[in-house]
Tab-separated table of C-alpha atoms in Angstrom:
chain	number	residue	atom	x	y	z
A	1	MET	CA	-58.343	41.525	40.211
A	2	ARG	CA	-54.822	41.843	41.555
A	3	GLN	CA	-54.571	38.081	41.731
A	4	ALA	CA	-55.614	37.746	38.116
A	5	LYS	CA	-53.094	40.367	36.946
A	6	LYS	CA	-50.380	38.591	38.895
A	7	LYS	CA	-51.175	35.291	37.179
A	8	ILE	CA	-51.086	36.991	33.795
A	9	ARG	CA	-47.650	38.463	34.558
A	10	ILE	CA	-46.395	35.050	35.638
A	11	TRP	CA	-47.679	33.389	32.466
A	12	ARG	CA	-46.144	36.130	30.336
A	13	ARG	CA	-42.783	35.579	32.009
A	14	ILE	CA	-43.089	31.841	31.549
A	15	THR	CA	-44.010	32.345	27.892
A	16	ILE	CA	-41.052	34.667	27.348
A	17	ILE	CA	-38.699	32.191	29.022
A	18	VAL	CA	-40.075	29.341	26.900
A	19	ILE	CA	-39.647	31.426	23.744
A	20	ILE	CA	-36.101	32.372	24.676
A	21	LEU	CA	-35.211	28.773	25.519
A	22	SER	CA	-36.828	27.559	22.309
A	23	ILE	CA	-34.901	30.057	20.235
A	24	TYR	CA	-31.700	29.007	22.007
A	25	PHE	CA	-32.566	25.343	21.709
A	26	PHE	CA	-33.311	25.459	18.007
A	27	THR	CA	-30.777	28.026	16.842
A	28	LYS	CA	-27.748	27.046	18.905
A	29	LYS	CA	-24.978	25.835	16.663
A	30	ILE	CA	-23.557	22.331	16.785
A	31	THR	CA	-19.862	22.307	17.591
A	32	LEU	CA	-17.990	19.322	16.198
A	33	ASN	CA	-14.323	18.460	15.931
A	34	GLU	CA	-14.545	14.814	15.011
A	35	LYS	CA	-15.397	12.240	12.372
A	36	ILE	CA	-18.889	10.904	11.938
A	37	THR	CA	-18.945	7.419	10.431
A	38	ILE	CA	-21.799	6.528	8.095
A	39	ASP	CA	-22.379	2.970	6.936
A	40	SER	CA	-24.261	2.009	3.792
A	41	GLY	CA	-28.024	2.522	4.152
A	42	GLU	CA	-27.693	3.719	7.729
A	43	SER	CA	-30.715	5.488	9.217
A	44	ALA	CA	-30.716	9.103	10.364
A	45	SER	CA	-31.125	7.955	13.979
A	46	LYS	CA	-27.911	5.934	13.915
A	47	ILE	CA	-26.044	8.807	12.326
A	48	LEU	CA	-27.338	11.320	14.862
A	49	ASN	CA	-26.576	9.021	17.788
A	50	GLN	CA	-22.969	10.043	17.272
A	51	LEU	CA	-23.896	13.597	18.351
A	52	GLY	CA	-24.427	14.868	21.887
A	53	THR	CA	-27.850	14.442	23.511
A	54	LEU	CA	-29.197	17.959	22.955
A	55	ASP	CA	-27.712	18.209	19.486
A	56	LYS	CA	-29.293	14.874	18.623
A	57	ILE	CA	-32.754	16.014	19.738
A	58	ARG	CA	-32.493	19.299	17.840
A	59	MET	CA	-31.304	17.560	14.666
A	60	LYS	CA	-34.033	14.903	14.803
A	61	LEU	CA	-36.694	17.596	15.021
A	62	TYR	CA	-35.056	19.550	12.208
A	63	ILE	CA	-34.795	16.504	9.941
A	64	LYS	CA	-38.396	15.540	10.633
A	65	ASN	CA	-39.695	19.038	9.874
A	66	HIS	CA	-37.571	19.452	6.737
A	67	ASP	CA	-38.010	15.949	5.290
A	68	VAL	CA	-34.250	15.274	5.045
A	69	ASP	CA	-33.292	11.893	3.532
A	70	PHE	CA	-30.001	10.412	4.744
A	71	SER	CA	-30.665	6.916	3.373
A	72	LYS	CA	-28.711	7.440	0.128
A	73	LEU	CA	-25.589	8.908	1.669
A	74	GLU	CA	-22.239	7.573	0.550
A	75	PRO	CA	-20.754	5.433	3.348
A	76	GLY	CA	-17.530	6.577	4.956
A	77	ASN	CA	-16.021	9.006	7.438
A	78	TYR	CA	-17.240	12.611	7.456
A	79	GLN	CA	-14.836	15.058	9.074
A	80	PHE	CA	-16.284	18.065	10.918
A	81	SER	CA	-14.273	20.916	12.408
A	82	GLY	CA	-16.146	23.940	13.733
A	83	SER	CA	-19.637	25.140	14.574
A	84	TYR	CA	-22.610	24.517	12.313
A	85	THR	CA	-26.247	25.472	12.228
A	86	LYS	CA	-28.594	22.576	11.643
A	87	ALA	CA	-28.976	23.589	8.002
A	88	GLU	CA	-25.201	23.790	7.593
A	89	PHE	CA	-24.744	20.418	9.265
A	90	VAL	CA	-27.243	18.749	6.922
A	91	ALA	CA	-25.859	20.519	3.852
A	92	LYS	CA	-22.337	19.469	4.717
A	93	ILE	CA	-23.254	15.805	5.020
A	94	LEU	CA	-25.359	15.852	1.863
A	95	LYS	CA	-22.611	17.615	-0.050
A	96	TRP	CA	-20.008	15.159	1.300
A	97	SER	CA	-17.375	17.858	1.018
A	98	GLU	CA	-14.818	16.721	3.568
A	99	LYS	CA	-14.510	12.995	2.997
A	100	ASP	CA	-11.246	11.381	4.000
A	101	TYR	CA	-11.643	8.116	2.134
A	102	LEU	CA	-11.359	6.888	-1.416
A	103	ARG	CA	-14.017	5.180	-3.472
A	104	LEU	CA	-12.319	2.382	-5.427
A	105	THR	CA	-14.136	0.419	-8.106
A	106	ILE	CA	-12.647	-2.970	-8.998
A	107	LEU	CA	-14.290	-4.108	-12.224
A	108	GLU	CA	-15.356	-7.673	-12.978
A	109	GLY	CA	-12.704	-9.932	-14.441
A	110	ARG	CA	-9.760	-7.743	-13.536
A	111	SER	CA	-6.542	-9.477	-12.545
A	112	ILE	CA	-4.030	-8.439	-9.908
A	113	TYR	CA	-2.006	-6.887	-12.741
A	114	ASP	CA	-5.015	-4.823	-13.811
A	115	ILE	CA	-5.764	-3.688	-10.269
A	116	ASP	CA	-2.164	-2.741	-9.610
A	117	GLU	CA	-2.010	-0.737	-12.832
A	118	ALA	CA	-5.320	1.039	-12.168
A	119	LEU	CA	-4.365	2.053	-8.624
A	120	SER	CA	-0.873	3.205	-9.579
A	121	LYS	CA	-2.144	5.262	-12.530
A	122	LYS	CA	-4.256	7.250	-10.073
A	123	TRP	CA	-1.227	7.657	-7.800
A	124	TYR	CA	-2.898	5.795	-4.948
A	125	ILE	CA	0.022	3.372	-4.801
A	126	THR	CA	3.420	2.841	-6.358
A	127	ALA	CA	3.407	0.465	-9.350
A	128	GLY	CA	3.995	-3.093	-8.153
A	129	GLU	CA	2.828	-2.540	-4.567
A	130	TYR	CA	-0.513	-4.295	-4.902
A	131	LEU	CA	1.092	-7.178	-6.796
A	132	ALA	CA	3.731	-7.622	-4.112
A	133	PHE	CA	1.164	-7.487	-1.313
A	134	VAL	CA	-1.238	-10.122	-2.683
A	135	SER	CA	1.699	-12.409	-3.566
A	136	ASP	CA	3.478	-12.069	-0.222
A	137	PRO	CA	3.605	-15.500	1.517
A	138	THR	CA	3.240	-13.808	4.912
A	139	ILE	CA	0.094	-11.978	3.818
A	140	ILE	CA	-1.314	-15.131	2.214
A	141	ALA	CA	-0.635	-17.119	5.399
A	142	LYS	CA	-2.368	-14.447	7.500
A	143	TYR	CA	-5.533	-14.654	5.448
A	144	GLN	CA	-5.379	-18.443	5.229
A	145	SER	CA	-5.674	-18.511	9.022
A	146	LYS	CA	-8.747	-16.257	8.784
A	147	TYR	CA	-10.441	-17.809	5.769
A	148	PRO	CA	-10.291	-21.622	5.559
A	149	PHE	CA	-11.280	-21.531	1.882
A	150	LEU	CA	-7.761	-20.241	1.132
A	151	ASN	CA	-6.009	-23.199	2.726
A	152	ASN	CA	-4.133	-25.546	0.416
A	153	SER	CA	-6.132	-28.540	1.626
A	154	ALA	CA	-9.407	-26.765	0.843
A	155	LEU	CA	-8.112	-25.731	-2.579
A	156	TRP	CA	-6.647	-29.169	-3.354
A	157	ILE	CA	-3.219	-27.872	-4.281
A	158	LEU	CA	-1.469	-30.051	-1.739
A	159	ASN	CA	1.779	-30.352	-3.652
A	160	SER	CA	2.194	-26.626	-4.013
A	161	LYS	CA	1.540	-23.340	-2.251
A	162	LEU	CA	-0.923	-20.618	-3.061
A	163	LYS	CA	1.030	-18.232	-5.283
A	164	SER	CA	-1.228	-15.232	-4.776
A	165	LEU	CA	-4.744	-14.259	-3.755
A	166	GLU	CA	-5.796	-14.043	-7.399
A	167	GLY	CA	-9.331	-15.281	-7.927
A	168	PHE	CA	-10.557	-14.361	-4.449
A	169	LEU	CA	-10.217	-10.563	-4.614
A	170	TYR	CA	-13.875	-9.919	-5.294
A	171	PRO	CA	-14.774	-7.145	-7.773
A	172	ASP	CA	-16.966	-4.380	-6.357
A	173	THR	CA	-16.866	-0.737	-5.278
A	174	TYR	CA	-15.134	-0.203	-1.943
A	175	GLN	CA	-14.404	2.707	0.392
A	176	VAL	CA	-11.007	2.892	2.052
A	177	ASP	CA	-9.557	5.452	4.432
A	178	LYS	CA	-6.919	7.361	2.489
A	179	THR	CA	-5.059	8.192	5.711
A	180	LYS	CA	-4.300	4.483	6.245
A	181	ASN	CA	-2.700	1.693	4.205
A	182	ILE	CA	-4.899	1.555	1.098
A	183	ILE	CA	-3.797	-1.874	-0.123
A	184	ASP	CA	-4.222	-3.540	3.258
A	185	GLN	CA	-7.769	-2.178	3.567
A	186	LEU	CA	-8.718	-3.045	-0.023
A	187	VAL	CA	-7.513	-6.647	0.125
A	188	TYR	CA	-9.236	-7.102	3.475
A	189	VAL	CA	-12.646	-6.007	2.152
A	190	GLN	CA	-12.190	-7.885	-1.138
A	191	LEU	CA	-11.631	-11.177	0.676
A	192	LYS	CA	-14.373	-10.412	3.165
A	193	THR	CA	-16.792	-9.726	0.309
A	194	PHE	CA	-15.780	-12.963	-1.443
A	195	ASN	CA	-16.421	-14.860	1.769
A	196	THR	CA	-19.843	-13.242	2.212
A	197	ARG	CA	-21.123	-13.276	-1.359
A	198	VAL	CA	-19.540	-16.450	-2.674
A	199	ARG	CA	-18.081	-18.857	-0.168
A	200	LYS	CA	-20.959	-18.704	2.326
A	201	LYS	CA	-23.531	-19.137	-0.428
A	202	ILE	CA	-21.876	-21.878	-2.477
A	203	SER	CA	-20.996	-25.373	-1.294
A	204	ALA	CA	-17.351	-25.903	-2.163
A	205	PRO	CA	-16.703	-29.053	-4.206
A	206	ALA	CA	-13.513	-31.053	-3.807
A	207	ASN	CA	-12.000	-29.371	-6.857
A	208	TRP	CA	-12.755	-25.862	-5.554
A	209	TYR	CA	-9.580	-24.255	-6.929
A	210	LYS	CA	-10.165	-25.747	-10.377
A	211	ILE	CA	-13.646	-24.235	-10.307
A	212	MET	CA	-12.134	-20.850	-9.498
A	213	ILE	CA	-9.583	-21.163	-12.316
A	214	LEU	CA	-12.243	-22.052	-14.866
A	215	ALA	CA	-14.597	-19.324	-13.570
A	216	SER	CA	-11.817	-16.756	-13.955
A	217	ILE	CA	-11.370	-17.780	-17.605
A	218	LEU	CA	-15.125	-17.704	-18.196
A	219	GLU	CA	-15.262	-14.210	-16.715
A	220	LYS	CA	-12.813	-12.996	-19.363
A	221	GLU	CA	-14.267	-14.978	-22.265
A	222	GLU	CA	-17.997	-14.292	-21.907
A	223	ARG	CA	-19.621	-11.164	-20.471
A	224	ASN	CA	-23.239	-12.018	-21.249
A	225	LEU	CA	-24.795	-13.687	-18.194
A	226	ALA	CA	-27.204	-15.709	-20.345
A	227	ASN	CA	-24.326	-17.277	-22.287
A	228	LYS	CA	-22.052	-18.116	-19.368
A	229	PRO	CA	-23.533	-21.555	-18.519
A	230	THR	CA	-23.288	-22.668	-22.175
A	231	VAL	CA	-19.674	-21.528	-22.533
A	232	ALA	CA	-18.860	-23.171	-19.189
A	233	GLY	CA	-20.349	-26.400	-20.557
A	234	ILE	CA	-18.151	-26.126	-23.643
A	235	PHE	CA	-15.022	-25.654	-21.520
A	236	LEU	CA	-15.865	-28.658	-19.352
A	237	LYS	CA	-16.569	-30.801	-22.394
A	238	ARG	CA	-13.227	-29.845	-23.935
A	239	LEU	CA	-11.420	-30.772	-20.727
A	240	SER	CA	-13.271	-34.101	-20.460
A	241	ILE	CA	-12.158	-35.218	-23.937
A	242	GLY	CA	-8.582	-34.000	-23.560
A	243	MET	CA	-9.025	-31.081	-25.913
A	244	ALA	CA	-7.181	-27.805	-25.368
A	245	LEU	CA	-9.325	-25.022	-23.896
A	246	ASP	CA	-8.180	-22.643	-26.663
A	247	ALA	CA	-9.042	-19.584	-24.586
A	248	ASP	CA	-6.473	-17.189	-25.995
A	249	ILE	CA	-6.937	-14.583	-23.253
A	250	THR	CA	-5.246	-16.875	-20.736
A	251	LEU	CA	-1.792	-16.429	-22.230
A	252	CYS	CA	-1.891	-12.740	-21.252
A	253	TYR	CA	-1.652	-13.754	-17.619
A	254	GLY	CA	1.554	-15.628	-18.334
A	255	LEU	CA	3.004	-12.422	-19.772
A	256	LYS	CA	2.462	-10.787	-16.353
A	257	THR	CA	0.789	-7.768	-17.818
A	258	SER	CA	-2.588	-6.077	-17.614
A	259	TYR	CA	-5.299	-7.113	-20.050
A	260	ALA	CA	-5.443	-3.546	-21.351
A	261	THR	CA	-1.895	-3.891	-22.690
A	262	CYS	CA	-2.384	-7.459	-23.911
A	263	THR	CA	-3.880	-6.487	-27.262
A	264	PRO	CA	-4.926	-8.916	-30.026
A	265	SER	CA	-1.589	-8.275	-31.755
A	266	VAL	CA	0.279	-9.211	-28.557
A	267	ILE	CA	-1.778	-12.384	-28.311
A	268	GLY	CA	-1.031	-13.161	-31.961
A	269	GLN	CA	2.694	-12.743	-31.383
A	270	ASN	CA	2.639	-15.168	-28.447
A	271	ILE	CA	0.001	-17.679	-29.506
A	272	SER	CA	2.548	-20.396	-30.303
A	273	ASP	CA	4.678	-19.936	-27.195
A	274	LYS	CA	4.737	-23.345	-25.508
A	275	THR	CA	6.874	-22.064	-22.629
A	276	ASN	CA	3.965	-19.965	-21.402
A	277	ILE	CA	2.162	-22.284	-18.971
A	278	TYR	CA	-0.921	-20.065	-19.221
A	279	ASN	CA	-1.210	-20.596	-22.971
A	280	THR	CA	-4.272	-22.854	-23.210
A	281	ARG	CA	-3.675	-23.488	-26.902
A	282	ALA	CA	-0.296	-25.044	-26.134
A	283	VAL	CA	-1.164	-26.653	-22.779
A	284	ARG	CA	-4.027	-29.163	-22.795
A	285	TRP	CA	-5.316	-28.458	-19.325
A	286	LEU	CA	-6.166	-25.619	-16.988
A	287	PRO	CA	-3.580	-22.937	-16.205
A	288	PRO	CA	-2.042	-23.295	-12.726
A	289	THR	CA	-3.934	-20.376	-11.125
A	290	PRO	CA	-6.957	-18.173	-11.756
A	291	ILE	CA	-6.306	-15.483	-14.354
A	292	SER	CA	-8.755	-12.922	-12.953
A	293	ASN	CA	-11.163	-12.291	-10.109
A	294	PRO	CA	-14.535	-13.671	-11.223
A	295	THR	CA	-18.035	-12.761	-10.119
A	296	ARG	CA	-20.426	-15.123	-8.373
A	297	GLU	CA	-22.342	-15.469	-11.663
A	298	SER	CA	-19.322	-16.953	-13.430
A	299	ILE	CA	-18.625	-19.301	-10.519
A	300	ASN	CA	-22.259	-20.434	-10.510
A	301	ALA	CA	-22.115	-21.024	-14.267
A	302	VAL	CA	-19.150	-23.370	-13.871
A	303	LEU	CA	-20.900	-25.192	-11.046
A	304	ASN	CA	-24.140	-25.376	-13.052
A	305	PRO	CA	-23.086	-25.618	-16.710
A	306	GLN	CA	-25.512	-25.911	-19.609
A	307	THR	CA	-25.198	-29.177	-21.489
A	308	SER	CA	-25.207	-28.782	-25.255
A	309	ASP	CA	-23.861	-30.315	-28.453
A	310	TYR	CA	-21.526	-27.362	-28.909
A	311	LEU	CA	-17.767	-27.658	-28.791
A	312	TYR	CA	-16.848	-24.309	-30.313
A	313	TYR	CA	-17.859	-20.669	-30.062
A	314	LEU	CA	-16.747	-17.275	-31.295
A	315	HIS	CA	-17.820	-13.646	-30.981
A	316	ASP	CA	-18.531	-11.412	-33.953
A	317	MET	CA	-17.421	-7.784	-34.170
A	318	GLN	CA	-20.520	-6.680	-32.231
A	319	GLY	CA	-19.793	-9.116	-29.403
A	320	ASN	CA	-22.565	-11.578	-30.269
A	321	ILE	CA	-21.736	-15.235	-29.657
A	322	HIS	CA	-22.028	-17.979	-32.300
A	323	TYR	CA	-21.737	-21.671	-31.487
A	324	GLY	CA	-20.593	-24.671	-33.493
A	325	SER	CA	-20.838	-28.394	-32.814
A	326	THR	CA	-18.076	-29.389	-35.219
A	327	LEU	CA	-14.883	-27.818	-36.471
A	328	ASP	CA	-16.489	-27.411	-39.897
A	329	GLU	CA	-19.368	-25.428	-38.339
A	330	HIS	CA	-16.881	-23.341	-36.405
A	331	ASN	CA	-14.839	-22.554	-39.517
A	332	ALA	CA	-18.044	-21.625	-41.338
A	333	ASN	CA	-18.895	-19.219	-38.499
A	334	LYS	CA	-15.458	-17.687	-38.858
A	335	GLN	CA	-16.058	-17.059	-42.549
A	336	ARG	CA	-19.529	-15.703	-41.930
A	337	TYR	CA	-18.927	-13.466	-38.911
A	338	LEU	CA	-15.248	-12.564	-38.854
A	339	ASN	CA	-14.389	-11.954	-42.512
């Protein structure tokens, strides 16, 4: 009897100790004074691996029992300073309340003038900083050594030098650390994204830079993906017969201004300016550089154009495209859709 009572007392003590340790184990706060870095689509395990061993075990059990989903978290650096319960830790990450980076969206078809204006309007940079950076010969040379597709020989501009990184600054949404040089980070990821999404997936022809120039024009002229190959075919046909491209938007680039400020009235005032080398009504060839940063879809359209009988096109007030094979057909479309 005594032996049995003794065993019961021992088991009670063990049970109490286990309960106390469990309470301590599961309720002890996590103390953090550091950044936790989360990449896009990263699993909970990878995120929690940045915690200490015991904290990691406690959090894994908590997440499993509470069905917490970290898969849709915004990538970036999450700054923690203090002690947190598991619920507080999860809530803080899900709320994303102490981020120290900026989310920058570079829209399709934007030029270096557009990007500079957009960033400076939000006070991320001083006006002109982005322009100066992407046109700096030292910066261009640095990235030419990293990315062969930027070399003059690869671009077939042997008698000149790359004037800027225009055309290769891929449009997308990026995260940059706001405590560091924003422009340096942005240009780095833009070129890296171009290399990954475009250059590694497309075999570069000998006239690679010409393809990029034409794709940049196509990006501005036609937004509908289904129409891009047809418009690309029209551009190529015009070039092959010595006809002017007549893409009015190109002259805006020669004015060194954003497309937002290059309104139809501005275009009308400058349409006859033959000194503007980007005026494709006055100059019967491609402009000397890309006029925007095109998407892979526009580049693919130029590489795989749709053959047609069309030589002209226009957009009505609703943005719908209308083609013409002859000048008479084109003028008729003008009367029908623009008057």
